[in-house]
Amino acid sequence: MPAPRPRVLLIAELCNPDWVSVPLEGWSLYRALAEVADVHLVTQVRNRENILKQGVQEGSQFTALDSTPVEKPLDKVGELLRGKAGVGWTTATALSVLPYYYFEEVLWQRFGARIKAREFDLVHRYTPISPTTPSTLARRCKAAGVPFVMGPLNGGLPWPKGFGGARRREKEWLSYVRDAYKLMPFYKSTRENASAIITGSRATRGQVAPEWQGKTVYVPENAIDTRRFGTAKSEGPVELPLRVAFVGRFVPYKGMAMLMEAAAPLIREGKVVLEYIGDGQEMPNLKAQAAREGIESGVTFAGWVKHQELQGRLAKNHVFGFPSVREFGGAVVCEAMALGLVPIVMDYGGPGEIVSPATGFAVPIGTPEEIVARVRGVLTKLVEDPSVIRPMGERARERIFKHFTWKAKAEQVLEVYRWVLGERGQPDWGMPLAD
């Protein structure tokens, strides 16, 4: 007889089908897990209306909790410290901890009796994803005899040497003292009382103290929703100029300026064209750089493109250039690979674990000058022999559809559930995942 579906209380404070980044991840994993387990979602009230539009039943399938009394005042503090340019994420994460403590307190008032009564086989805190945000629930769940699972946790990637200017422009002041989060209330008890800690990257796995490594499982953070992405495909003969695309927020650490500098000589020779999809504070600097390099005719700035239109536009390209130096997950890399684009990423953080040697190029981290030279070397190699692009792109698609869909992710998480419930051994798929 197959094992019964586990009854899961899934905590995803960030969970929204109409947003991007972590809120969309929260929603995507919830929907995938609901196919393999009996899941009750607990989220924040800001997500309520968009979840209802998806046909999810409030009360029986999800509960929205209101933590705005504590959240709103700190949002205003965050705007003062960070501005509105989408920078200072370490500060934003630090300011979110107090409202999250309050969110979990409201959650315990609502669900504590049901957890104690064993209405759920386990409690899984999915978001926040940051490993710096403790939980007050791990100790309470252990006392109730209910396993507490957290993750995939991801974050904490150190700034590489040589990027102090980008770090300051990102307003990452708190990153200099980031390890202070280990002194926060409930940090230690969260890890001591958790039954399983899922980590989404090698870097985050490395932050787990030796005494807790035995309860840690590696599951990459990101995946694609095959209903949203992957139906289009980059195909046909690859002819010069090589079409290279970047997608993302225009902020310093994403490496857009390094990509342009690396490609500039090839653009001037008519062998490469470069398309930037996105927007942000670095847009004026990038346009000025293109003008200085004399390559304006070979560089396109598309601005933000609606997500439902993105894959069609991206699929017109051959290569995905994404030399971000501080990328925790890299969902956009999964999306580009699902279309058959050959990725060029840094072998640092999440993208370097998504891309394998057979499916793309993970460039060693270094100084900005070293990265420019290495990316230029890859682009030159592809220009000289573009015949390698289609076979590599096809292998990239196969890798994503095998390991990096939300269905695959839910099946991996289900194996973690089976383990903590004593139904099978601790899962280990390798780190990073093999092709």
Tab-separated table of C-alpha atoms in Angstrom:
chain	number	residue	atom	x	y	z
A	1	MET	CA	0.000	0.000	0.000
A	2	PRO	CA	1.339	3.478	-0.837
A	3	ALA	CA	2.042	5.746	2.122
A	4	PRO	CA	-0.825	8.127	2.936
A	5	ARG	CA	-0.496	11.736	1.847
A	6	PRO	CA	1.105	13.726	4.662
A	7	ARG	CA	-0.980	16.451	6.271
A	8	VAL	CA	1.102	19.606	6.078
A	9	LEU	CA	0.714	23.050	7.593
A	10	LEU	CA	2.728	25.095	5.087
A	11	ILE	CA	3.867	28.518	6.264
A	12	ALA	CA	4.587	30.882	3.367
A	13	GLU	CA	4.302	34.449	4.602
A	14	LEU	CA	5.538	35.492	1.150
A	15	CYS	CA	3.168	33.748	-1.287
A	16	ASN	CA	1.528	35.499	-4.223
A	17	PRO	CA	0.658	34.165	-7.703
A	18	ASP	CA	0.724	37.637	-9.278
A	19	TRP	CA	4.080	38.798	-7.953
A	20	VAL	CA	7.643	37.742	-8.792
A	21	SER	CA	10.710	36.504	-6.928
A	22	VAL	CA	10.174	34.881	-3.508
A	23	PRO	CA	6.385	35.510	-3.307
A	24	LEU	CA	5.944	33.667	-6.626
A	25	GLU	CA	8.217	30.880	-5.355
A	26	GLY	CA	6.017	30.553	-2.274
A	27	TRP	CA	2.925	30.221	-4.430
A	28	SER	CA	4.541	27.850	-6.924
A	29	LEU	CA	5.739	25.367	-4.317
A	30	TYR	CA	2.387	25.487	-2.517
A	31	ARG	CA	0.523	24.570	-5.707
A	32	ALA	CA	2.976	21.791	-6.523
A	33	LEU	CA	2.925	20.365	-2.986
A	34	ALA	CA	-0.872	20.353	-3.018
A	35	GLU	CA	-0.642	17.688	-5.738
A	36	VAL	CA	1.299	15.269	-3.503
A	37	ALA	CA	0.215	16.170	0.055
A	38	ASP	CA	-2.782	17.526	1.964
A	39	VAL	CA	-1.587	21.089	2.450
A	40	HIS	CA	-3.104	23.955	4.386
A	41	LEU	CA	-1.374	27.214	3.471
A	42	VAL	CA	-0.834	29.983	6.022
A	43	THR	CA	0.158	33.319	4.507
A	44	GLN	CA	-0.025	37.072	5.078
A	45	VAL	CA	-3.241	38.969	4.398
A	46	ARG	CA	-1.625	41.046	1.621
A	47	ASN	CA	-1.725	37.889	-0.549
A	48	ARG	CA	-5.351	37.005	0.179
A	49	GLU	CA	-7.155	38.539	-2.815
A	50	ASN	CA	-4.744	37.171	-5.416
A	51	ILE	CA	-4.907	33.691	-3.914
A	52	LEU	CA	-8.717	33.771	-3.868
A	53	LYS	CA	-8.665	34.613	-7.589
A	54	GLN	CA	-6.892	31.299	-8.153
A	55	GLY	CA	-9.886	29.393	-6.755
A	56	VAL	CA	-8.213	28.380	-3.475
A	57	GLN	CA	-10.795	28.107	-0.696
A	58	GLU	CA	-10.232	30.304	2.347
A	59	GLY	CA	-10.632	28.407	5.596
A	60	SER	CA	-10.420	24.880	4.213
A	61	GLN	CA	-7.321	25.335	2.034
A	62	PHE	CA	-5.633	28.506	3.211
A	63	THR	CA	-5.616	31.080	5.992
A	64	ALA	CA	-4.471	34.702	5.700
A	65	LEU	CA	-3.111	36.346	8.847
A	66	ASP	CA	-2.802	40.068	9.473
A	67	SER	CA	0.603	41.231	10.728
A	68	THR	CA	0.320	44.766	9.329
A	69	PRO	CA	0.114	46.501	12.738
A	70	VAL	CA	3.827	45.750	13.197
A	71	GLU	CA	4.799	45.630	9.535
A	72	LYS	CA	3.616	49.055	8.318
A	73	PRO	CA	5.689	51.250	10.676
A	74	LEU	CA	8.852	49.309	9.814
A	75	ASP	CA	8.111	49.586	6.086
A	76	LYS	CA	8.344	53.355	6.478
A	77	VAL	CA	11.672	53.021	8.279
A	78	GLY	CA	12.880	50.806	5.435
A	79	GLU	CA	11.969	53.400	2.816
A	80	LEU	CA	13.993	56.017	4.682
A	81	LEU	CA	17.043	53.757	4.946
A	82	ARG	CA	16.866	52.138	1.503
A	83	GLY	CA	15.090	54.633	-0.691
A	84	LYS	CA	12.905	53.192	-3.452
A	85	ALA	CA	15.585	51.963	-5.823
A	86	GLY	CA	15.365	48.267	-4.971
A	87	VAL	CA	18.665	48.199	-3.084
A	88	GLY	CA	19.666	47.584	0.536
A	89	TRP	CA	18.193	44.086	0.692
A	90	THR	CA	20.168	43.147	3.813
A	91	THR	CA	18.532	46.082	5.594
A	92	ALA	CA	15.097	45.048	4.303
A	93	THR	CA	15.587	41.507	5.583
A	94	ALA	CA	16.719	42.737	9.002
A	95	LEU	CA	13.690	45.010	9.323
A	96	SER	CA	11.340	42.171	8.372
A	97	VAL	CA	12.281	39.986	11.348
A	98	LEU	CA	10.180	41.748	13.989
A	99	PRO	CA	6.973	41.670	11.891
A	100	TYR	CA	7.673	38.025	11.172
A	101	TYR	CA	7.947	37.213	14.890
A	102	TYR	CA	4.524	38.825	15.270
A	103	PHE	CA	3.182	36.870	12.269
A	104	GLU	CA	4.215	33.574	13.879
A	105	GLU	CA	2.699	34.614	17.202
A	106	VAL	CA	-0.635	35.249	15.479
A	107	LEU	CA	-0.219	31.920	13.693
A	108	TRP	CA	0.306	30.045	16.959
A	109	GLN	CA	-2.773	31.657	18.491
A	110	ARG	CA	-4.778	30.448	15.475
A	111	PHE	CA	-3.221	27.003	14.953
A	112	GLY	CA	-1.401	26.104	18.171
A	113	ALA	CA	-4.242	23.967	19.543
A	114	ARG	CA	-4.616	22.149	16.214
A	115	ILE	CA	-0.882	21.448	16.054
A	116	LYS	CA	-0.951	20.079	19.621
A	117	ALA	CA	-3.946	17.914	18.673
A	118	ARG	CA	-1.861	16.409	15.821
A	119	GLU	CA	-4.202	17.587	13.082
A	120	PHE	CA	-1.054	18.038	10.984
A	121	ASP	CA	1.684	15.465	10.469
A	122	LEU	CA	4.281	18.202	10.158
A	123	VAL	CA	4.768	21.962	9.944
A	124	HIS	CA	6.873	23.337	7.083
A	125	ARG	CA	8.086	26.943	7.087
A	126	TYR	CA	8.917	27.742	3.490
A	127	THR	CA	9.138	31.529	3.392
A	128	PRO	CA	10.911	33.679	4.483
A	129	ILE	CA	13.734	31.962	2.615
A	130	SER	CA	16.514	33.951	4.287
A	131	PRO	CA	18.521	31.905	6.827
A	132	THR	CA	18.744	35.029	8.992
A	133	THR	CA	15.046	34.917	9.964
A	134	PRO	CA	14.487	32.648	12.989
A	135	SER	CA	11.257	30.902	13.910
A	136	THR	CA	9.471	30.809	17.253
A	137	LEU	CA	7.552	27.721	16.120
A	138	ALA	CA	10.298	25.090	15.974
A	139	ARG	CA	10.486	24.745	19.763
A	140	ARG	CA	6.695	24.729	20.113
A	141	CYS	CA	6.271	22.085	17.426
A	142	LYS	CA	8.896	19.828	18.969
A	143	ALA	CA	7.184	20.117	22.355
A	144	ALA	CA	3.946	19.073	20.635
A	145	GLY	CA	5.660	16.093	18.982
A	146	VAL	CA	5.129	17.460	15.468
A	147	PRO	CA	8.150	17.648	13.101
A	148	PHE	CA	9.170	21.144	11.996
A	149	VAL	CA	10.789	21.505	8.557
A	150	MET	CA	12.329	24.727	7.278
A	151	GLY	CA	13.575	25.738	3.849
A	152	PRO	CA	14.920	25.670	1.271
A	153	LEU	CA	16.885	28.408	3.023
A	154	ASN	CA	19.064	30.523	0.772
A	155	GLY	CA	21.149	33.650	1.160
A	156	GLY	CA	24.246	34.956	2.856
A	157	LEU	CA	26.519	34.806	-0.179
A	158	PRO	CA	29.563	36.971	0.705
A	159	TRP	CA	30.410	39.908	-1.520
A	160	PRO	CA	33.410	38.921	-3.666
A	161	LYS	CA	36.617	40.940	-3.482
A	162	GLY	CA	36.878	43.855	-5.853
A	163	PHE	CA	33.204	44.853	-5.726
A	164	GLY	CA	33.278	47.377	-2.878
A	165	GLY	CA	31.899	50.100	-5.136
A	166	ALA	CA	28.919	47.993	-6.162
A	167	ARG	CA	28.372	47.032	-2.531
A	168	ARG	CA	28.184	50.677	-1.493
A	169	ARG	CA	25.897	51.597	-4.393
A	170	GLU	CA	23.636	48.745	-3.294
A	171	LYS	CA	23.505	50.309	0.217
A	172	GLU	CA	24.585	46.998	1.723
A	173	TRP	CA	25.886	48.547	4.945
A	174	LEU	CA	24.568	45.739	7.151
A	175	SER	CA	26.317	43.087	5.067
A	176	TYR	CA	29.549	44.043	6.843
A	177	VAL	CA	28.099	42.754	10.132
A	178	ARG	CA	25.703	40.191	8.712
A	179	ASP	CA	26.796	37.361	11.024
A	180	ALA	CA	25.277	39.303	13.922
A	181	TYR	CA	21.981	37.584	13.027
A	182	LYS	CA	23.284	34.501	14.857
A	183	LEU	CA	22.818	36.445	18.107
A	184	MET	CA	19.114	37.032	17.444
A	185	PRO	CA	16.443	35.502	19.688
A	186	PHE	CA	15.383	31.995	18.572
A	187	TYR	CA	18.287	31.597	16.116
A	188	LYS	CA	19.787	28.630	17.943
A	189	SER	CA	16.500	27.106	19.110
A	190	THR	CA	15.165	27.162	15.543
A	191	ARG	CA	17.986	24.954	14.348
A	192	GLU	CA	18.139	22.768	17.444
A	193	ASN	CA	14.421	21.957	17.330
A	194	ALA	CA	13.935	21.640	13.570
A	195	SER	CA	13.552	18.087	12.308
A	196	ALA	CA	14.981	19.003	8.891
A	197	ILE	CA	16.802	22.022	7.473
A	198	ILE	CA	16.547	22.232	3.683
A	199	THR	CA	19.244	24.443	2.142
A	200	GLY	CA	18.965	25.844	-1.369
A	201	SER	CA	22.656	26.334	-2.175
A	202	ARG	CA	26.106	25.100	-1.252
A	203	ALA	CA	26.890	28.502	0.267
A	204	THR	CA	23.906	28.335	2.605
A	205	ARG	CA	24.654	24.708	3.452
A	206	GLY	CA	28.112	25.880	4.482
A	207	GLN	CA	26.579	28.307	6.990
A	208	VAL	CA	24.932	25.472	8.925
A	209	ALA	CA	26.949	24.636	12.037
A	210	PRO	CA	28.484	21.135	12.232
A	211	GLU	CA	26.083	20.014	14.967
A	212	TRP	CA	23.111	20.530	12.625
A	213	GLN	CA	24.594	19.242	9.368
A	214	GLY	CA	23.127	15.785	10.002
A	215	LYS	CA	19.578	17.112	9.662
A	216	THR	CA	20.357	19.139	6.513
A	217	VAL	CA	19.215	18.271	2.970
A	218	TYR	CA	20.205	20.096	-0.227
A	219	VAL	CA	17.346	21.072	-2.562
A	220	PRO	CA	18.020	23.969	-5.005
A	221	GLU	CA	15.782	26.966	-4.384
A	222	ASN	CA	14.495	27.762	-7.847
A	223	ALA	CA	12.378	26.085	-10.498
A	224	ILE	CA	10.162	26.936	-13.457
A	225	ASP	CA	6.405	26.744	-13.737
A	226	THR	CA	5.917	24.794	-16.955
A	227	ARG	CA	2.504	26.416	-17.399
A	228	ARG	CA	4.145	29.842	-17.400
A	229	PHE	CA	7.503	29.124	-19.015
A	230	GLY	CA	9.147	26.627	-21.342
A	231	THR	CA	6.501	26.323	-24.067
A	232	ALA	CA	8.603	28.446	-26.443
A	233	LYS	CA	12.041	27.399	-27.656
A	234	SER	CA	15.132	28.990	-29.163
A	235	GLU	CA	15.653	27.041	-32.383
A	236	GLY	CA	16.838	27.203	-35.948
A	237	PRO	CA	20.382	27.646	-37.290
A	238	VAL	CA	22.644	29.933	-35.241
A	239	GLU	CA	24.075	32.588	-37.520
A	240	LEU	CA	26.101	35.655	-36.666
A	241	PRO	CA	25.591	38.074	-35.126
A	242	LEU	CA	25.272	36.011	-31.978
A	243	ARG	CA	22.233	37.203	-30.027
A	244	VAL	CA	22.983	37.609	-26.303
A	245	ALA	CA	20.295	38.578	-23.777
A	246	PHE	CA	20.260	39.714	-20.152
A	247	VAL	CA	17.126	39.758	-17.964
A	248	GLY	CA	16.851	41.282	-14.496
A	249	ARG	CA	16.843	44.333	-12.285
A	250	PHE	CA	19.418	46.909	-13.312
A	251	VAL	CA	21.360	47.026	-10.060
A	252	PRO	CA	25.166	46.992	-9.693
A	253	TYR	CA	25.743	43.406	-8.567
A	254	LYS	CA	23.937	41.910	-11.583
A	255	GLY	CA	27.008	42.567	-13.747
A	256	MET	CA	25.345	44.227	-16.741
A	257	ALA	CA	28.251	46.651	-17.234
A	258	MET	CA	30.769	43.779	-17.226
A	259	LEU	CA	28.706	41.921	-19.828
A	260	MET	CA	28.685	44.975	-22.105
A	261	GLU	CA	32.416	45.538	-21.682
A	262	ALA	CA	33.101	41.886	-22.457
A	263	ALA	CA	30.950	41.949	-25.588
A	264	ALA	CA	31.982	45.406	-26.865
A	265	PRO	CA	34.791	44.365	-29.270
A	266	LEU	CA	32.613	41.634	-30.769
A	267	ILE	CA	29.680	44.054	-31.114
A	268	ARG	CA	31.907	46.505	-32.988
A	269	GLU	CA	32.916	43.693	-35.344
A	270	GLY	CA	29.247	42.889	-36.008
A	271	LYS	CA	29.582	39.415	-34.489
A	272	VAL	CA	27.396	39.961	-31.381
A	273	VAL	CA	24.267	41.945	-30.531
A	274	LEU	CA	23.196	42.480	-26.934
A	275	GLU	CA	19.683	42.885	-25.558
A	276	TYR	CA	18.925	44.092	-22.033
A	277	ILE	CA	15.469	43.236	-20.697
A	278	GLY	CA	14.601	44.991	-17.443
A	279	ASP	CA	15.106	48.362	-15.808
A	280	GLY	CA	16.515	50.015	-12.727
A	281	GLN	CA	18.953	52.538	-11.347
A	282	GLU	CA	21.818	51.462	-13.645
A	283	MET	CA	19.950	52.205	-16.897
A	284	PRO	CA	21.508	55.688	-17.438
A	285	ASN	CA	24.986	54.318	-16.746
A	286	LEU	CA	24.520	51.467	-19.217
A	287	LYS	CA	23.287	53.766	-21.974
A	288	ALA	CA	26.238	56.083	-21.354
A	289	GLN	CA	28.607	53.101	-21.492
A	290	ALA	CA	27.172	51.983	-24.835
A	291	ALA	CA	27.687	55.489	-26.201
A	292	ARG	CA	31.307	55.647	-24.955
A	293	GLU	CA	32.073	52.273	-26.504
A	294	GLY	CA	30.488	53.305	-29.813
A	295	ILE	CA	28.190	50.267	-29.813
A	296	GLU	CA	24.733	51.852	-29.489
A	297	SER	CA	23.549	50.209	-32.714
A	298	GLY	CA	24.361	46.764	-31.306
A	299	VAL	CA	22.733	47.172	-27.884
A	300	THR	CA	18.946	47.135	-27.300
A	301	PHE	CA	17.197	48.226	-24.107
A	302	ALA	CA	13.756	46.610	-24.040
A	303	GLY	CA	12.669	47.812	-20.582
A	304	TRP	CA	10.396	45.605	-18.507
A	305	VAL	CA	8.540	42.956	-20.470
A	306	LYS	CA	5.394	41.278	-19.109
A	307	HIS	CA	6.170	37.818	-17.807
A	308	GLN	CA	3.682	36.179	-20.159
A	309	GLU	CA	5.489	37.859	-23.085
A	310	LEU	CA	9.036	37.311	-21.826
A	311	GLN	CA	9.642	33.793	-23.089
A	312	GLY	CA	8.673	34.678	-26.644
A	313	ARG	CA	11.108	37.583	-26.687
A	314	LEU	CA	13.882	35.737	-24.889
A	315	ALA	CA	13.600	32.717	-27.198
A	316	LYS	CA	14.742	34.874	-30.128
A	317	ASN	CA	18.219	34.920	-28.566
A	318	HIS	CA	20.986	32.313	-28.550
A	319	VAL	CA	22.884	33.022	-25.334
A	320	PHE	CA	21.878	34.198	-21.875
A	321	GLY	CA	24.529	36.503	-20.405
A	322	PHE	CA	24.128	36.787	-16.640
A	323	PRO	CA	27.403	37.570	-14.825
A	324	SER	CA	25.718	38.430	-11.511
A	325	VAL	CA	28.255	38.280	-8.680
A	326	ARG	CA	25.833	37.837	-5.775
A	327	GLU	CA	22.904	35.736	-6.946
A	328	PHE	CA	21.394	33.394	-4.352
A	329	GLY	CA	18.916	31.489	-6.505
A	330	GLY	CA	18.859	32.469	-10.165
A	331	ALA	CA	15.321	31.647	-11.304
A	332	VAL	CA	15.836	33.603	-14.508
A	333	VAL	CA	18.722	31.269	-15.399
A	334	CYS	CA	16.328	28.305	-15.151
A	335	GLU	CA	13.869	30.127	-17.392
A	336	ALA	CA	16.466	30.928	-20.056
A	337	MET	CA	17.785	27.355	-20.059
A	338	ALA	CA	14.219	26.030	-20.377
A	339	LEU	CA	14.040	27.928	-23.678
A	340	GLY	CA	17.265	26.371	-24.936
A	341	LEU	CA	19.509	29.405	-24.451
A	342	VAL	CA	23.117	28.694	-23.497
A	343	PRO	CA	23.841	30.422	-20.157
A	344	ILE	CA	27.009	32.286	-19.187
A	345	VAL	CA	26.939	32.769	-15.414
A	346	MET	CA	29.335	33.110	-12.513
A	347	ASP	CA	30.372	29.954	-10.706
A	348	TYR	CA	29.345	31.631	-7.471
A	349	GLY	CA	26.002	31.224	-5.733
A	350	GLY	CA	22.872	29.693	-7.193
A	351	PRO	CA	23.516	30.043	-10.967
A	352	GLY	CA	26.753	28.077	-10.728
A	353	GLU	CA	24.763	25.145	-9.342
A	354	ILE	CA	22.021	25.334	-11.963
A	355	VAL	CA	24.479	25.327	-14.886
A	356	SER	CA	26.535	22.174	-15.462
A	357	PRO	CA	29.595	21.857	-17.752
A	358	ALA	CA	27.465	20.130	-20.394
A	359	THR	CA	24.728	22.781	-20.401
A	360	GLY	CA	26.516	26.131	-20.248
A	361	PHE	CA	29.414	28.141	-18.901
A	362	ALA	CA	29.953	28.800	-15.187
A	363	VAL	CA	32.785	31.340	-15.151
A	364	PRO	CA	35.108	31.442	-12.109
A	365	ILE	CA	34.603	34.470	-9.874
A	366	GLY	CA	37.359	37.080	-9.793
A	367	THR	CA	37.930	40.813	-9.984
A	368	PRO	CA	35.770	42.802	-12.412
A	369	GLU	CA	38.657	42.847	-14.899
A	370	GLU	CA	39.117	39.082	-14.666
A	371	ILE	CA	35.395	38.448	-15.115
A	372	VAL	CA	35.274	40.677	-18.212
A	373	ALA	CA	38.196	38.783	-19.750
A	374	ARG	CA	36.662	35.381	-18.951
A	375	VAL	CA	33.209	36.249	-20.298
A	376	ARG	CA	34.788	37.729	-23.429
A	377	GLY	CA	36.694	34.474	-23.871
A	378	VAL	CA	33.461	32.453	-23.766
A	379	LEU	CA	31.702	34.775	-26.206
A	380	THR	CA	34.683	34.622	-28.583
A	381	LYS	CA	34.642	30.824	-28.461
A	382	LEU	CA	30.920	30.769	-29.299
A	383	VAL	CA	31.352	33.260	-32.142
A	384	GLU	CA	34.151	31.120	-33.604
A	385	ASP	CA	32.086	27.928	-33.391
A	386	PRO	CA	28.345	28.627	-32.998
A	387	SER	CA	27.565	24.993	-33.907
A	388	VAL	CA	27.950	24.036	-30.219
A	389	ILE	CA	25.053	26.265	-29.160
A	390	ARG	CA	22.037	24.184	-30.208
A	391	PRO	CA	23.278	20.864	-28.725
A	392	MET	CA	24.261	22.587	-25.483
A	393	GLY	CA	20.941	24.445	-25.364
A	394	GLU	CA	19.029	21.196	-25.809
A	395	ARG	CA	20.937	19.643	-22.905
A	396	ALA	CA	20.142	22.758	-20.862
A	397	ARG	CA	16.422	22.253	-21.521
A	398	GLU	CA	16.663	18.598	-20.528
A	399	ARG	CA	18.419	19.461	-17.270
A	400	ILE	CA	15.801	22.040	-16.296
A	401	PHE	CA	12.830	19.807	-17.111
A	402	LYS	CA	14.395	16.935	-15.185
A	403	HIS	CA	15.466	18.707	-11.985
A	404	PHE	CA	14.172	22.276	-11.932
A	405	THR	CA	10.390	22.216	-12.313
A	406	TRP	CA	8.060	22.822	-9.376
A	407	LYS	CA	6.739	19.289	-9.804
A	408	ALA	CA	10.274	17.932	-9.366
A	409	LYS	CA	10.793	20.259	-6.409
A	410	ALA	CA	7.609	19.092	-4.710
A	411	GLU	CA	8.663	15.467	-5.145
A	412	GLN	CA	12.024	16.260	-3.536
A	413	VAL	CA	10.359	18.029	-0.606
A	414	LEU	CA	7.942	15.112	-0.235
A	415	GLU	CA	10.953	12.819	0.210
A	416	VAL	CA	12.100	15.097	3.059
A	417	TYR	CA	8.636	14.785	4.629
A	418	ARG	CA	8.785	10.988	4.363
A	419	TRP	CA	12.174	11.045	6.064
A	420	VAL	CA	11.164	13.172	9.065
A	421	LEU	CA	8.028	11.052	9.443
A	422	GLY	CA	10.203	7.946	9.712
A	423	GLU	CA	8.944	6.338	6.504
A	424	ARG	CA	12.320	6.215	4.689
A	425	GLY	CA	15.958	7.297	4.943
A	426	GLN	CA	17.436	10.734	4.565
A	427	PRO	CA	17.401	11.800	0.895
A	428	ASP	CA	20.581	12.861	-0.869
A	429	TRP	CA	20.507	13.852	-4.564
A	430	GLY	CA	24.049	15.225	-4.624
A	431	MET	CA	25.235	18.822	-4.349
A	432	PRO	CA	24.940	20.219	-6.967
A	433	LEU	CA	22.514	17.963	-8.842
A	434	ALA	CA	24.107	15.888	-11.595
A	435	ASP	CA	22.704	16.026	-15.148
